[in-house]
Amino acid sequence: MPALSGYVLTMPLPHQDRDLETWMTAYGPALRRFFRRRAQEADVDDLVQDVFLRLQTAQFGAPIDNVERYLFATARNVLISRYRKLASRSALLEDEWRDGIEVADQLSPERIAIGQQEYRRVVDAILSLPPRAREAFELHRFENLTYQAIAHRMGISKESVKELMHRALVRLAEQMEDGR
């Protein structure tokens, strides 16, 4: 890379633009590599442009002794600004999302009683199943056994387990509907 130390960006605009163009040619590829490792590919060119935009709008009163260090410090600051902007946007979206959701009612004694009643109805419905259908249902739903494992344990075919499960589910659905 060419030695660009000592440039002062407070000179008239035509010279400033020439100097900036030289810096872009010399340091643009390195800045792209820097951003590719730290940001999404779609954002790389925008981030590089932000670095040179900050450089162009900066008002320097003294020469930059180490251009490379200055550019990469600026690049780091651009990246930090981008992350902060994304984080604040994310927080704003989360707040909007939370505002859109109705807050669930607190568990009132009435809601607890209704829940307990429903639980008892489900347990009673399961207990009222025929013994073999109840056994297949319990093995599948509470012990997480496959139909094949249930068939092996009960000494029946897998198709018989499917039929028992079907009968159990139909009967449970009917009993839960009738209780409403």
JSON list of N, CA and C in Angstrom, two decimals, residues 124-140 142 150 153-154 156 160-161 163-165 167-168 171-172 175:
[
{"chain": "A", "resi": 124, "resn": "ASP", "atom": "N", "xyz": [-60.92, -38.53, 34.22]},
{"chain": "A", "resi": 124, "resn": "ASP", "atom": "CA", "xyz": [-62.09, -39.42, 34.29]},
{"chain": "A", "resi": 124, "resn": "ASP", "atom": "C", "xyz": [-62.38, -40.05, 32.93]},
{"chain": "A", "resi": 125, "resn": "ALA", "atom": "N", "xyz": [-62.23, -39.27, 31.86]},
{"chain": "A", "resi": 125, "resn": "ALA", "atom": "CA", "xyz": [-62.48, -39.81, 30.52]},
{"chain": "A", "resi": 125, "resn": "ALA", "atom": "C", "xyz": [-61.47, -40.90, 30.18]},
{"chain": "A", "resi": 126, "resn": "ILE", "atom": "N", "xyz": [-60.21, -40.69, 30.55]},
{"chain": "A", "resi": 126, "resn": "ILE", "atom": "CA", "xyz": [-59.18, -41.71, 30.29]},
{"chain": "A", "resi": 126, "resn": "ILE", "atom": "C", "xyz": [-59.46, -42.97, 31.10]},
{"chain": "A", "resi": 127, "resn": "LEU", "atom": "N", "xyz": [-59.82, -42.79, 32.37]},
{"chain": "A", "resi": 127, "resn": "LEU", "atom": "CA", "xyz": [-60.10, -43.94, 33.23]},
{"chain": "A", "resi": 127, "resn": "LEU", "atom": "C", "xyz": [-61.33, -44.73, 32.78]},
{"chain": "A", "resi": 128, "resn": "SER", "atom": "N", "xyz": [-62.23, -44.09, 32.06]},
{"chain": "A", "resi": 128, "resn": "SER", "atom": "CA", "xyz": [-63.45, -44.78, 31.61]},
{"chain": "A", "resi": 128, "resn": "SER", "atom": "C", "xyz": [-63.24, -45.54, 30.28]},
{"chain": "A", "resi": 129, "resn": "LEU", "atom": "N", "xyz": [-62.06, -45.44, 29.71]},
{"chain": "A", "resi": 129, "resn": "LEU", "atom": "CA", "xyz": [-61.79, -46.19, 28.47]},
{"chain": "A", "resi": 129, "resn": "LEU", "atom": "C", "xyz": [-61.77, -47.68, 28.77]},
{"chain": "A", "resi": 130, "resn": "PRO", "atom": "N", "xyz": [-62.07, -48.50, 27.76]},
{"chain": "A", "resi": 130, "resn": "PRO", "atom": "CA", "xyz": [-61.91, -49.95, 27.94]},
{"chain": "A", "resi": 130, "resn": "PRO", "atom": "C", "xyz": [-60.46, -50.26, 28.31]},
{"chain": "A", "resi": 131, "resn": "PRO", "atom": "N", "xyz": [-60.22, -51.28, 29.12]},
{"chain": "A", "resi": 131, "resn": "PRO", "atom": "CA", "xyz": [-58.88, -51.54, 29.66]},
{"chain": "A", "resi": 131, "resn": "PRO", "atom": "C", "xyz": [-57.76, -51.62, 28.61]},
{"chain": "A", "resi": 132, "resn": "ARG", "atom": "N", "xyz": [-57.97, -52.33, 27.52]},
{"chain": "A", "resi": 132, "resn": "ARG", "atom": "CA", "xyz": [-56.88, -52.47, 26.53]},
{"chain": "A", "resi": 132, "resn": "ARG", "atom": "C", "xyz": [-56.65, -51.16, 25.79]},
{"chain": "A", "resi": 133, "resn": "ALA", "atom": "N", "xyz": [-57.71, -50.43, 25.48]},
{"chain": "A", "resi": 133, "resn": "ALA", "atom": "CA", "xyz": [-57.57, -49.13, 24.81]},
{"chain": "A", "resi": 133, "resn": "ALA", "atom": "C", "xyz": [-56.88, -48.15, 25.75]},
{"chain": "A", "resi": 134, "resn": "ARG", "atom": "N", "xyz": [-57.25, -48.19, 27.04]},
{"chain": "A", "resi": 134, "resn": "ARG", "atom": "CA", "xyz": [-56.61, -47.31, 28.01]},
{"chain": "A", "resi": 134, "resn": "ARG", "atom": "C", "xyz": [-55.13, -47.63, 28.16]},
{"chain": "A", "resi": 135, "resn": "GLU", "atom": "N", "xyz": [-54.79, -48.91, 28.19]},
{"chain": "A", "resi": 135, "resn": "GLU", "atom": "CA", "xyz": [-53.39, -49.31, 28.31]},
{"chain": "A", "resi": 135, "resn": "GLU", "atom": "C", "xyz": [-52.58, -48.82, 27.11]},
{"chain": "A", "resi": 136, "resn": "ALA", "atom": "N", "xyz": [-53.10, -49.01, 25.90]},
{"chain": "A", "resi": 136, "resn": "ALA", "atom": "CA", "xyz": [-52.40, -48.56, 24.69]},
{"chain": "A", "resi": 136, "resn": "ALA", "atom": "C", "xyz": [-52.26, -47.03, 24.70]},
{"chain": "A", "resi": 137, "resn": "PHE", "atom": "N", "xyz": [-53.34, -46.34, 25.08]},
{"chain": "A", "resi": 137, "resn": "PHE", "atom": "CA", "xyz": [-53.32, -44.88, 25.12]},
{"chain": "A", "resi": 137, "resn": "PHE", "atom": "C", "xyz": [-52.27, -44.39, 26.13]},
{"chain": "A", "resi": 138, "resn": "GLU", "atom": "N", "xyz": [-52.29, -44.96, 27.34]},
{"chain": "A", "resi": 138, "resn": "GLU", "atom": "CA", "xyz": [-51.34, -44.54, 28.38]},
{"chain": "A", "resi": 138, "resn": "GLU", "atom": "C", "xyz": [-49.90, -44.82, 27.97]},
{"chain": "A", "resi": 139, "resn": "LEU", "atom": "N", "xyz": [-49.64, -45.98, 27.37]},
{"chain": "A", "resi": 139, "resn": "LEU", "atom": "CA", "xyz": [-48.28, -46.30, 26.94]},
{"chain": "A", "resi": 139, "resn": "LEU", "atom": "C", "xyz": [-47.80, -45.32, 25.87]},
{"chain": "A", "resi": 140, "resn": "HIS", "atom": "N", "xyz": [-48.70, -44.97, 24.98]},
{"chain": "A", "resi": 140, "resn": "HIS", "atom": "CA", "xyz": [-48.30, -44.06, 23.90]},
{"chain": "A", "resi": 140, "resn": "HIS", "atom": "C", "xyz": [-48.17, -42.61, 24.38]},
{"chain": "A", "resi": 142, "resn": "PHE", "atom": "N", "xyz": [-48.29, -41.28, 27.65]},
{"chain": "A", "resi": 142, "resn": "PHE", "atom": "CA", "xyz": [-47.60, -40.96, 28.90]},
{"chain": "A", "resi": 142, "resn": "PHE", "atom": "C", "xyz": [-46.20, -41.54, 28.98]},
{"chain": "A", "resi": 150, "resn": "ILE", "atom": "N", "xyz": [-45.41, -50.70, 21.79]},
{"chain": "A", "resi": 150, "resn": "ILE", "atom": "CA", "xyz": [-46.66, -51.03, 22.50]},
{"chain": "A", "resi": 150, "resn": "ILE", "atom": "C", "xyz": [-47.13, -52.42, 22.06]},
{"chain": "A", "resi": 153, "resn": "ARG", "atom": "N", "xyz": [-45.04, -55.00, 23.78]},
{"chain": "A", "resi": 153, "resn": "ARG", "atom": "CA", "xyz": [-45.33, -55.09, 25.21]},
{"chain": "A", "resi": 153, "resn": "ARG", "atom": "C", "xyz": [-46.70, -55.75, 25.46]},
{"chain": "A", "resi": 154, "resn": "MET", "atom": "N", "xyz": [-47.69, -55.43, 24.63]},
{"chain": "A", "resi": 154, "resn": "MET", "atom": "CA", "xyz": [-49.03, -55.98, 24.83]},
{"chain": "A", "resi": 154, "resn": "MET", "atom": "C", "xyz": [-49.23, -57.34, 24.15]},
{"chain": "A", "resi": 156, "resn": "ILE", "atom": "N", "xyz": [-49.55, -57.89, 20.85]},
{"chain": "A", "resi": 156, "resn": "ILE", "atom": "CA", "xyz": [-50.51, -57.78, 19.74]},
{"chain": "A", "resi": 156, "resn": "ILE", "atom": "C", "xyz": [-49.79, -57.19, 18.52]},
{"chain": "A", "resi": 160, "resn": "SER", "atom": "N", "xyz": [-53.25, -53.63, 15.43]},
{"chain": "A", "resi": 160, "resn": "SER", "atom": "CA", "xyz": [-54.20, -53.68, 16.56]},
{"chain": "A", "resi": 160, "resn": "SER", "atom": "C", "xyz": [-53.99, -52.49, 17.48]},
{"chain": "A", "resi": 161, "resn": "VAL", "atom": "N", "xyz": [-52.73, -52.10, 17.66]},
{"chain": "A", "resi": 161, "resn": "VAL", "atom": "CA", "xyz": [-52.44, -50.92, 18.49]},
{"chain": "A", "resi": 161, "resn": "VAL", "atom": "C", "xyz": [-53.04, -49.68, 17.83]},
{"chain": "A", "resi": 163, "resn": "GLU", "atom": "N", "xyz": [-55.63, -49.51, 15.93]},
{"chain": "A", "resi": 163, "resn": "GLU", "atom": "CA", "xyz": [-57.09, -49.58, 16.10]},
{"chain": "A", "resi": 163, "resn": "GLU", "atom": "C", "xyz": [-57.48, -49.21, 17.53]},
{"chain": "A", "resi": 164, "resn": "LEU", "atom": "N", "xyz": [-56.74, -49.70, 18.53]},
{"chain": "A", "resi": 164, "resn": "LEU", "atom": "CA", "xyz": [-57.02, -49.34, 19.92]},
{"chain": "A", "resi": 164, "resn": "LEU", "atom": "C", "xyz": [-56.85, -47.84, 20.16]},
{"chain": "A", "resi": 165, "resn": "MET", "atom": "N", "xyz": [-55.79, -47.27, 19.60]},
{"chain": "A", "resi": 165, "resn": "MET", "atom": "CA", "xyz": [-55.55, -45.83, 19.75]},
{"chain": "A", "resi": 165, "resn": "MET", "atom": "C", "xyz": [-56.67, -45.03, 19.09]},
{"chain": "A", "resi": 167, "resn": "ARG", "atom": "N", "xyz": [-59.79, -45.94, 18.57]},
{"chain": "A", "resi": 167, "resn": "ARG", "atom": "CA", "xyz": [-61.00, -46.06, 19.41]},
{"chain": "A", "resi": 167, "resn": "ARG", "atom": "C", "xyz": [-60.88, -45.18, 20.65]},
{"chain": "A", "resi": 168, "resn": "ALA", "atom": "N", "xyz": [-59.70, -45.20, 21.27]},
{"chain": "A", "resi": 168, "resn": "ALA", "atom": "CA", "xyz": [-59.50, -44.40, 22.49]},
{"chain": "A", "resi": 168, "resn": "ALA", "atom": "C", "xyz": [-59.66, -42.91, 22.19]},
{"chain": "A", "resi": 171, "resn": "ARG", "atom": "N", "xyz": [-63.34, -41.99, 21.44]},
{"chain": "A", "resi": 171, "resn": "ARG", "atom": "CA", "xyz": [-64.15, -42.03, 22.67]},
{"chain": "A", "resi": 171, "resn": "ARG", "atom": "C", "xyz": [-63.84, -40.84, 23.57]},
{"chain": "A", "resi": 172, "resn": "LEU", "atom": "N", "xyz": [-62.54, -40.49, 23.70]},
{"chain": "A", "resi": 172, "resn": "LEU", "atom": "CA", "xyz": [-62.16, -39.34, 24.53]},
{"chain": "A", "resi": 172, "resn": "LEU", "atom": "C", "xyz": [-62.75, -38.05, 23.95]},
{"chain": "A", "resi": 175, "resn": "GLN", "atom": "N", "xyz": [-66.45, -37.92, 24.76]},
{"chain": "A", "resi": 175, "resn": "GLN", "atom": "CA", "xyz": [-66.71, -37.65, 26.18]},
{"chain": "A", "resi": 175, "resn": "GLN", "atom": "C", "xyz": [-66.41, -36.18, 26.52]}
]
